[in-house]
Short mmCIF file of C-alpha atoms in Angstrom, two decimals:
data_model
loop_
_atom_site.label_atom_id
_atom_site.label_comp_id
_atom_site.label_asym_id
_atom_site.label_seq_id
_atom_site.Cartn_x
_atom_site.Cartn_y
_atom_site.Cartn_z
CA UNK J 1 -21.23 59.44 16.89
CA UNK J 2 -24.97 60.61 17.07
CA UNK J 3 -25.14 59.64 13.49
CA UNK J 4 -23.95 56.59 13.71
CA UNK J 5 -26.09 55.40 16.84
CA UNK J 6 -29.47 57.11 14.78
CA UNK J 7 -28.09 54.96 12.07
CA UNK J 8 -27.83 52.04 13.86
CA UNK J 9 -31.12 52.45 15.27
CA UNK J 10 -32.64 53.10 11.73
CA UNK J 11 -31.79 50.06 10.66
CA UNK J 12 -32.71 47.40 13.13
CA UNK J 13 -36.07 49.28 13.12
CA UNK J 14 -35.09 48.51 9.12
CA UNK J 15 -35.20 44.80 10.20
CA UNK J 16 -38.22 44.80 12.71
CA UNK J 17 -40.42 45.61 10.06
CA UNK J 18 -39.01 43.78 7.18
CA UNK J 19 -39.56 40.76 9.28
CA UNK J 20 -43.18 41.77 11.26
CA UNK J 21 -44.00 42.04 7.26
CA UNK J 22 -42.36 38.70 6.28
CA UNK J 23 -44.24 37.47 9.32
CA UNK J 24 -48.31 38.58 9.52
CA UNK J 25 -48.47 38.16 5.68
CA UNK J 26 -49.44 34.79 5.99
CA UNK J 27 -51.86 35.43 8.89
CA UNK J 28 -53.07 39.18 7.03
CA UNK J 29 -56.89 37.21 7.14
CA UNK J 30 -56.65 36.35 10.46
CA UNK J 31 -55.33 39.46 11.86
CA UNK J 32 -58.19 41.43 9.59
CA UNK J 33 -61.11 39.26 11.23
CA UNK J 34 -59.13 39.40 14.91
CA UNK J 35 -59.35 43.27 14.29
CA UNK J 36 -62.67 43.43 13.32
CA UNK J 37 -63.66 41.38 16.60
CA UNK J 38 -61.92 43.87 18.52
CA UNK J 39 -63.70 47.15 16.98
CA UNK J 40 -66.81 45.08 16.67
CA UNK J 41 -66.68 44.32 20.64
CA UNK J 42 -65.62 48.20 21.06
CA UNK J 43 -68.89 49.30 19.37
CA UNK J 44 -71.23 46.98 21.58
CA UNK J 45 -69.37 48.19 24.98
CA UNK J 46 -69.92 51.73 23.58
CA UNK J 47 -73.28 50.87 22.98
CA UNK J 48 -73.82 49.20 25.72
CA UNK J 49 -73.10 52.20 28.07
CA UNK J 50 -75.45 53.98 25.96
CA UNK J 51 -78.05 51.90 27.22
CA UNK J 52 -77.26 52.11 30.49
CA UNK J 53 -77.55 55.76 30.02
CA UNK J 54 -80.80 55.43 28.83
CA UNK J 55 -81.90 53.07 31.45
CA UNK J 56 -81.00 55.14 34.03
CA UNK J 57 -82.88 58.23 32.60
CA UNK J 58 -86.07 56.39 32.07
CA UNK J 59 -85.34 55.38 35.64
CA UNK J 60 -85.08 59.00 36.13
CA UNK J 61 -88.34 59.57 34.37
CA UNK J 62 -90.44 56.78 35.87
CA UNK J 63 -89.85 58.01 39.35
CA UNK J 64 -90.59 61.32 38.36
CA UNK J 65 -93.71 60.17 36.20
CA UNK J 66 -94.63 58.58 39.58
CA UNK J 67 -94.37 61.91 41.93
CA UNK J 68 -96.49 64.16 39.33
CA UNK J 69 -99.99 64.35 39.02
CA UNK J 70 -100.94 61.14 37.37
CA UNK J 71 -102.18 62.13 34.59
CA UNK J 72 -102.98 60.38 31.27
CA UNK J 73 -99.70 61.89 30.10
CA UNK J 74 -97.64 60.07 32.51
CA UNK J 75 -99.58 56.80 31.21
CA UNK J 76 -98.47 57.47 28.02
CA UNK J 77 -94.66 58.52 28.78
CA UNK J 78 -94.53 54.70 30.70
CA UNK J 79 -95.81 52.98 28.37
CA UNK J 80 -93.44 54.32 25.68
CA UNK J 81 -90.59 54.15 27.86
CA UNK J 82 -91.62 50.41 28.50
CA UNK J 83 -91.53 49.65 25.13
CA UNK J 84 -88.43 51.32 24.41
CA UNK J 85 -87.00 49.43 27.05
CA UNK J 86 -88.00 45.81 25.66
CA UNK J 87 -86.36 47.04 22.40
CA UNK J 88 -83.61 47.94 23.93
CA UNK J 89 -83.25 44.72 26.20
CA UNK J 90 -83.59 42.75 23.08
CA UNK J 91 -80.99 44.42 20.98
CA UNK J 92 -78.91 44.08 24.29
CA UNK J 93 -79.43 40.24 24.12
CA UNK J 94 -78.60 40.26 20.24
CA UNK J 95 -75.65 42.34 21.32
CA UNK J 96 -74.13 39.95 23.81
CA UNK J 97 -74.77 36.79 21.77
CA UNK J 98 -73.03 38.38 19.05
CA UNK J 99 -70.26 39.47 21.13
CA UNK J 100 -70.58 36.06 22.59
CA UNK J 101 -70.17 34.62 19.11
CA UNK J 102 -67.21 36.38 18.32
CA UNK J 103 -65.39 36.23 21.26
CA UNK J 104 -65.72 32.00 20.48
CA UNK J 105 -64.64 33.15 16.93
CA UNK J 106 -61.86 34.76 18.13
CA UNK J 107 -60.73 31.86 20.49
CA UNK J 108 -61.29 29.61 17.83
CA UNK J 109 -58.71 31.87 15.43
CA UNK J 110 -56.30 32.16 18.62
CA UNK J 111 -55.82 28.01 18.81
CA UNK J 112 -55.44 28.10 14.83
CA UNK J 113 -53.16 30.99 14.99
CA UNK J 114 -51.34 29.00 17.58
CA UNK J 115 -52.06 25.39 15.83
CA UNK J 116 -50.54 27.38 12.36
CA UNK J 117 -47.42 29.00 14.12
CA UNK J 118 -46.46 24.84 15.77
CA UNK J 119 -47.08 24.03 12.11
CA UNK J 120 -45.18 26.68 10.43
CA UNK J 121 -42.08 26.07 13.47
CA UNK J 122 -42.07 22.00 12.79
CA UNK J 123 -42.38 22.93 8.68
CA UNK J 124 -39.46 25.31 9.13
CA UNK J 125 -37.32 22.67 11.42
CA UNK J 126 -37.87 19.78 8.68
CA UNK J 127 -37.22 22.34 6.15
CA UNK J 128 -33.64 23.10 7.95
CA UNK J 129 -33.39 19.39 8.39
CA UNK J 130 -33.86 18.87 4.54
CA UNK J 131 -31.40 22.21 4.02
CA UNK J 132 -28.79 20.46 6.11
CA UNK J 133 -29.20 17.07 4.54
CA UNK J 134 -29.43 18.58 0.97
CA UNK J 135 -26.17 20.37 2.03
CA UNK J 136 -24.49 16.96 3.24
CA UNK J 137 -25.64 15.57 0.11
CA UNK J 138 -24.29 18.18 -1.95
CA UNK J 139 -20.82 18.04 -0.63
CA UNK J 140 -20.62 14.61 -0.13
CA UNK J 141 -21.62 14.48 -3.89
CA UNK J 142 -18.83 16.94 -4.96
CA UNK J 143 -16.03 14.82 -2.77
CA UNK J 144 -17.58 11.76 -4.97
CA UNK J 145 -17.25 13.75 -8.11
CA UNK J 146 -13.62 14.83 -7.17
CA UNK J 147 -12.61 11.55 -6.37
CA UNK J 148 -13.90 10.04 -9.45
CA UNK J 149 -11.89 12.12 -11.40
CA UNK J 150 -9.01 11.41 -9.43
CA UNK J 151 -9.50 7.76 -10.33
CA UNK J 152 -10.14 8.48 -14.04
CA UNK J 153 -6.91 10.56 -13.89
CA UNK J 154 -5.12 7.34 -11.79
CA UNK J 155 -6.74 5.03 -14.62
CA UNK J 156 -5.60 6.63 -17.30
CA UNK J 157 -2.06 7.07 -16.15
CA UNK J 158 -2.01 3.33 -14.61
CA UNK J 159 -2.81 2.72 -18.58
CA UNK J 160 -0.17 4.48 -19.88
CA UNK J 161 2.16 3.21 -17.16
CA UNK J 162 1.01 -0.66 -18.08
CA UNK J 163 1.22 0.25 -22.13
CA UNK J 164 5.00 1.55 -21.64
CA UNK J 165 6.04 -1.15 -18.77
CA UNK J 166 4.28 -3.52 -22.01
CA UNK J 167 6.61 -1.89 -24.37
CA UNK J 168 9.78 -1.52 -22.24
CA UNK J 169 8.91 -5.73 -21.68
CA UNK J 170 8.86 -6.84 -25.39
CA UNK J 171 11.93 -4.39 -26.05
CA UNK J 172 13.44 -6.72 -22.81
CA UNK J 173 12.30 -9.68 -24.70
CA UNK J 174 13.94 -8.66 -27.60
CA UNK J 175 16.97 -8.34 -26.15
CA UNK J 176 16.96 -11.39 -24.32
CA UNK J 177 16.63 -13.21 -27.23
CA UNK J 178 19.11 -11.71 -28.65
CA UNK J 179 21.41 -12.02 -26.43
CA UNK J 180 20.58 -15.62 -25.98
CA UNK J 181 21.22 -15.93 -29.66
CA UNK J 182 24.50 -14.25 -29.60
CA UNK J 183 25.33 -16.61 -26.20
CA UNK J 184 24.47 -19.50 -28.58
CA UNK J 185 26.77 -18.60 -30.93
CA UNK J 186 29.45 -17.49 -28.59
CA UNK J 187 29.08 -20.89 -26.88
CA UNK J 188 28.99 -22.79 -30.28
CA UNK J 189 32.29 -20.87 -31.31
CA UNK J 190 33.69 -21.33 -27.62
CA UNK J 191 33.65 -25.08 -28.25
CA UNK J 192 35.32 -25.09 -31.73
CA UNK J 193 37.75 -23.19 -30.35
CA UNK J 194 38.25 -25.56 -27.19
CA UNK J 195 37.67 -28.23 -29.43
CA UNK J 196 40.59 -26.88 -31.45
CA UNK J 197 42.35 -26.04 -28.64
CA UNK J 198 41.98 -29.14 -27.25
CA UNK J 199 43.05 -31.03 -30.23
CA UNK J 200 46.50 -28.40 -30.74
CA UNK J 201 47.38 -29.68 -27.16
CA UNK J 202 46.63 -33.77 -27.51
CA UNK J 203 48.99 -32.90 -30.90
CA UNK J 204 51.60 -31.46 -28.48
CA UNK J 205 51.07 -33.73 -26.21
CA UNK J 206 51.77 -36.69 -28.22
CA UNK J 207 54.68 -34.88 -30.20
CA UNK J 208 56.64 -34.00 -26.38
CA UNK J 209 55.96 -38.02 -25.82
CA UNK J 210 57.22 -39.15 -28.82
CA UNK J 211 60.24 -36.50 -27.93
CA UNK J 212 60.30 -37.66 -23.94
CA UNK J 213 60.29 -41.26 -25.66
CA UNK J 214 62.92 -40.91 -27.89
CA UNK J 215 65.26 -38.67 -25.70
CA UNK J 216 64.95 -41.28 -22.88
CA UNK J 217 65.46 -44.32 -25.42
CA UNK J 218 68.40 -42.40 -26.84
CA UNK J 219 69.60 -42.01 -23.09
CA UNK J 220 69.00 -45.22 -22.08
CA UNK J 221 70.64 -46.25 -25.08
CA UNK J 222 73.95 -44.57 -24.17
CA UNK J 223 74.06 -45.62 -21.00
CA UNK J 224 73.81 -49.39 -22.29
CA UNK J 225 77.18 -48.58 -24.42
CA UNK J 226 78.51 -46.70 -21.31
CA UNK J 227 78.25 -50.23 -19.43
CA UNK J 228 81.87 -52.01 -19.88
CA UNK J 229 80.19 -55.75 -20.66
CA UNK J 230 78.08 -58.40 -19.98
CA UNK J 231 79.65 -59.79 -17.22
CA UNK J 232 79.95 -56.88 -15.00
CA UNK J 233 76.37 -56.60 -15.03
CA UNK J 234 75.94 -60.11 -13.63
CA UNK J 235 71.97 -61.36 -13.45
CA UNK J 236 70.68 -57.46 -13.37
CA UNK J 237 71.34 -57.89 -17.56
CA UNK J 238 68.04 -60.21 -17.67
CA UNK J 239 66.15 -57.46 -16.82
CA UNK J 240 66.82 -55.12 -20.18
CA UNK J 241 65.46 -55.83 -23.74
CA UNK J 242 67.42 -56.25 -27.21
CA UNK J 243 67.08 -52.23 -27.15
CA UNK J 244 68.09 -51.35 -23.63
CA UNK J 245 64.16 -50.39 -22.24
CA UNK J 246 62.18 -51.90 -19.67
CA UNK J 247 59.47 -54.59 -20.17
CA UNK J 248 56.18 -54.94 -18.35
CA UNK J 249 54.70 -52.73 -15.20
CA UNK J 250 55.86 -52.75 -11.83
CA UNK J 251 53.40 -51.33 -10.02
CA UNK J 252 49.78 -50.44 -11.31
CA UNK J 253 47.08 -49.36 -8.06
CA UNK J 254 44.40 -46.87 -8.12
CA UNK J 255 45.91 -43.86 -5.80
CA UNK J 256 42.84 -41.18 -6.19
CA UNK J 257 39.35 -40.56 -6.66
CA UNK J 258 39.75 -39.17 -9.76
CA UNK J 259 42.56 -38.12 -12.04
CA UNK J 260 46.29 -38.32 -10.63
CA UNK J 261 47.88 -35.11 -11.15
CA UNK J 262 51.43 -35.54 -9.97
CA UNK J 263 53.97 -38.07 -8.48
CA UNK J 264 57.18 -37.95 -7.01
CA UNK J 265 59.72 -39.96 -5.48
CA UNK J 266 61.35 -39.52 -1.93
CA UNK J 267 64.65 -39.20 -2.14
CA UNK J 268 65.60 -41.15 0.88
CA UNK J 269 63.36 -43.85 1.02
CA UNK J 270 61.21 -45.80 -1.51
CA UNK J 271 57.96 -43.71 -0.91
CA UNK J 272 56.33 -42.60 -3.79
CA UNK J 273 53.38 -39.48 -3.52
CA UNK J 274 50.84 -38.70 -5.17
CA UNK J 275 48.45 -35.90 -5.46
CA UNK J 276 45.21 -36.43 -7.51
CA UNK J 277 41.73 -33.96 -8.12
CA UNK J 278 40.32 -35.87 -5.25
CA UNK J 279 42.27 -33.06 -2.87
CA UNK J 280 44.79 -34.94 -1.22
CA UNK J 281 48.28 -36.19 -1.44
CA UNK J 282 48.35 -40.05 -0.77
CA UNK J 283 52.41 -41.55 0.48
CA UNK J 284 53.12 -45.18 -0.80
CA UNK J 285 55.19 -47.40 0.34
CA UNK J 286 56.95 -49.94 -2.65
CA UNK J 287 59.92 -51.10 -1.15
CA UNK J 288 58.77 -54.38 0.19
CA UNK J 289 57.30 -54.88 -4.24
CA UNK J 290 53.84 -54.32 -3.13
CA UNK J 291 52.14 -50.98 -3.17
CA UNK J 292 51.01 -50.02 0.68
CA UNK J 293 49.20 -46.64 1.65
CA UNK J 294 51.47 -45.02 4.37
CA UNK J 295 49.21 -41.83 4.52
CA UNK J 296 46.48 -39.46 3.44
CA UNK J 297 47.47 -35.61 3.54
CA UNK J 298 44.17 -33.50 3.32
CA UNK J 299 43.52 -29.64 3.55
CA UNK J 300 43.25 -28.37 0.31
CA UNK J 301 40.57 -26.98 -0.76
CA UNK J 302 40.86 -27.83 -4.61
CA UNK J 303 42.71 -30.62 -6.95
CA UNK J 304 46.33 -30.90 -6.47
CA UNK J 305 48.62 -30.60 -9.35
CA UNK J 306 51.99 -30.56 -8.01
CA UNK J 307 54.01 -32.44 -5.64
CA UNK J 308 57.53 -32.05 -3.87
CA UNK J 309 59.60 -33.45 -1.34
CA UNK J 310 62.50 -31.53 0.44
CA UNK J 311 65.85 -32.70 0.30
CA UNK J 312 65.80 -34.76 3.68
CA UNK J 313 62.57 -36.55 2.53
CA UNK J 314 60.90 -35.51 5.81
CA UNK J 315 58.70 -32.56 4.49
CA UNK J 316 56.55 -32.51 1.14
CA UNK J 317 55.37 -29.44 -0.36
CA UNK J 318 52.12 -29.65 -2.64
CA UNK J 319 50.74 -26.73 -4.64
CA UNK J 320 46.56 -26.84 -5.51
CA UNK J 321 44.14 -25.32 -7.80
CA UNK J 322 43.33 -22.98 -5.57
CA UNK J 323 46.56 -20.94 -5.76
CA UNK J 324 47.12 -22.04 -2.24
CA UNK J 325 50.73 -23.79 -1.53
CA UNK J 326 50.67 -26.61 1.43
CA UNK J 327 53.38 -28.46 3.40
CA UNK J 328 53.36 -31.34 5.80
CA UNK J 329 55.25 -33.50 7.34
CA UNK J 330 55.79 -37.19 6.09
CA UNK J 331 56.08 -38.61 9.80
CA UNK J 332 53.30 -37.20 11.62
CA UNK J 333 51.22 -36.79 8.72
CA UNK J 334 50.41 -33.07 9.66
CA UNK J 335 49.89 -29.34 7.72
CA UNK J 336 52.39 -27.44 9.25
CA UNK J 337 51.93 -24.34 6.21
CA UNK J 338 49.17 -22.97 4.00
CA UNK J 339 49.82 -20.07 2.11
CA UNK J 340 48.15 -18.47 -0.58
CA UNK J 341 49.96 -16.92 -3.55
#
């Protein structure tokens, strides 16, 4: 523990000195000429008490010189002492001025020791300042530097990003046109194929009514031979051509908005509906042999294509594009069922 402490001691003495050396080696010229002042000032008090010594003997001898005999030798002792004194009193006068002079010397070092030490203190306190700045500087430079790179890195992969998002865009172009072109083409051969569709089902459609035609023509035909003669049938014969089929139209009237989709008699009465792409299912009366609108029955939500009246004639039942099946009733006029199938 002894060790240790001696240790300890050893080398904070270490430090003293390092630093009293670090310190006085910029002042080793003033500290030489402050420690000659001091031995120089040491001499003159030492020889100034010399003096004194020797003033105080020839004191000593002039009183004795004085009690003797007066002789010529005590004449001669006085006036050597006398002169000895003068010499003395004027290398005492030197003395002091030069002591003088250097204690004004040694002022004058003091205030620039002092004056040195403020300037060294301020020149180290800027120099910190500067240290500290420098420092701020520094790392404030190396943040920079750091976050350039971090934007060259960014930059580069915001390039690559932009080249592939480029690339994955004209591939997307590409295909868009591609697709557009194969649309085209679907849509072109679509159309020939609606357009043959289309002209398949006008050839059916005239062919089943040439067939309706012909099978009602035939009908109406046998039913002409069923008849037992012309005079049974009274004035209701006028009303028949040569080949048993009406001539002329009854009633013609524009019943929808649209195209008419479906008609259908009542069986009780002489209403006729009708249900068109307009949505609703118009009632006509043509008993009276003019065509009157009895009602308008709405709801649906798309074009009706089929229409049917129950066996009492008081409900009718229409079916819609919608796959939605209606009924309402002929009096009222109201839906009384919707149901989708």
């Amino acid at each position: 523990m002894a060790k240790v402490q001696e240790n300890w001691r050893d080398v904070i003495a270490d430090r003293l000195r390092e630093r009293n050396k670090n310190e006085s080696a910029r002042f080793a010229d003033i500290i030489h000429y402050n420690n000659r002042l001091f031995d120089t000032a040491a001499k003159l008090r030492q020889e100034n008490l010399d003096l004194k010594i020797d003033k105080k003997i020839r004191d000593s001898v002039n009183v004795a010189g004085s009690a003797g005999s007066g002789t010529g030798f005590g004449t001669d002792v006085a006036a050597i002492t006398n002169a000895q004194i003068q010499s003395l009193e004027k290398k005492v006068l030197a003395q002091q001025e030069e002591l003088t002079d250097l204690h004004k010397r040694k002022g004058e070092h003091s205030q620039m020791v002092i004056t040195l030490n403020q300037k060294l203190t301020e020149l180290q306190r800027l120099l910190a300042e500067k240290e500290r700045v420098l420092a701020d500087k520094t790392a404030l430079c190396v943040a920079l530097k750091e976050e350039l790179d971090e934007l060259k890195a960014s930059h580069v992969t915001i390039k690559d990003e932009s080249l592939a998002s480029q690339l994955r865009a004209n591939t997307a172009e590409d295909k868009l046109r591609t697709v557009q072109d194969e649309n085209t083409k679907l849509l072109n051969l679509l159309m020939e194929y609606k357009s043959r569709d289309a002209e398949i089902m006008n050839k059916e459609n005239d062919k089943f009514v040439k067939e309706k035609k012909a099978r009602i023509e035939s009908e109406l035909e046998r039913a002409i031979r069923d008849i037992p003669g012309p005079s049974s049938l009274g004035a209701d014969l006028d009303r028949f051509d040569v080949d048993g089929l009406p001539e002329g139209v009854e009633f013609k009237f524009d019943a929808h908005d649209g195209e008419v989709n479906a008609v259908r008699w009542s069986p009780i009465e002489r209403i006729v509906a009708t249900g068109g792409a307009d949505r609703k299912v118009k009632l006509w009366d043509v008993g009276k042999g003019v065509c009157e609108q009895r009602g308008v029955l709405v709801g649906s939500n798309q074009g009706i294509n089929s229409v049917e009246f129950d066996t009492t004639g008081s409900m009718i039942l229409a079916a819609s594009n919608d796959s939605a099946s209606r009924m309402w009733s002929v009096v009222d006029h109201r839906l009384r069922v919707s149901k989708a199938c």
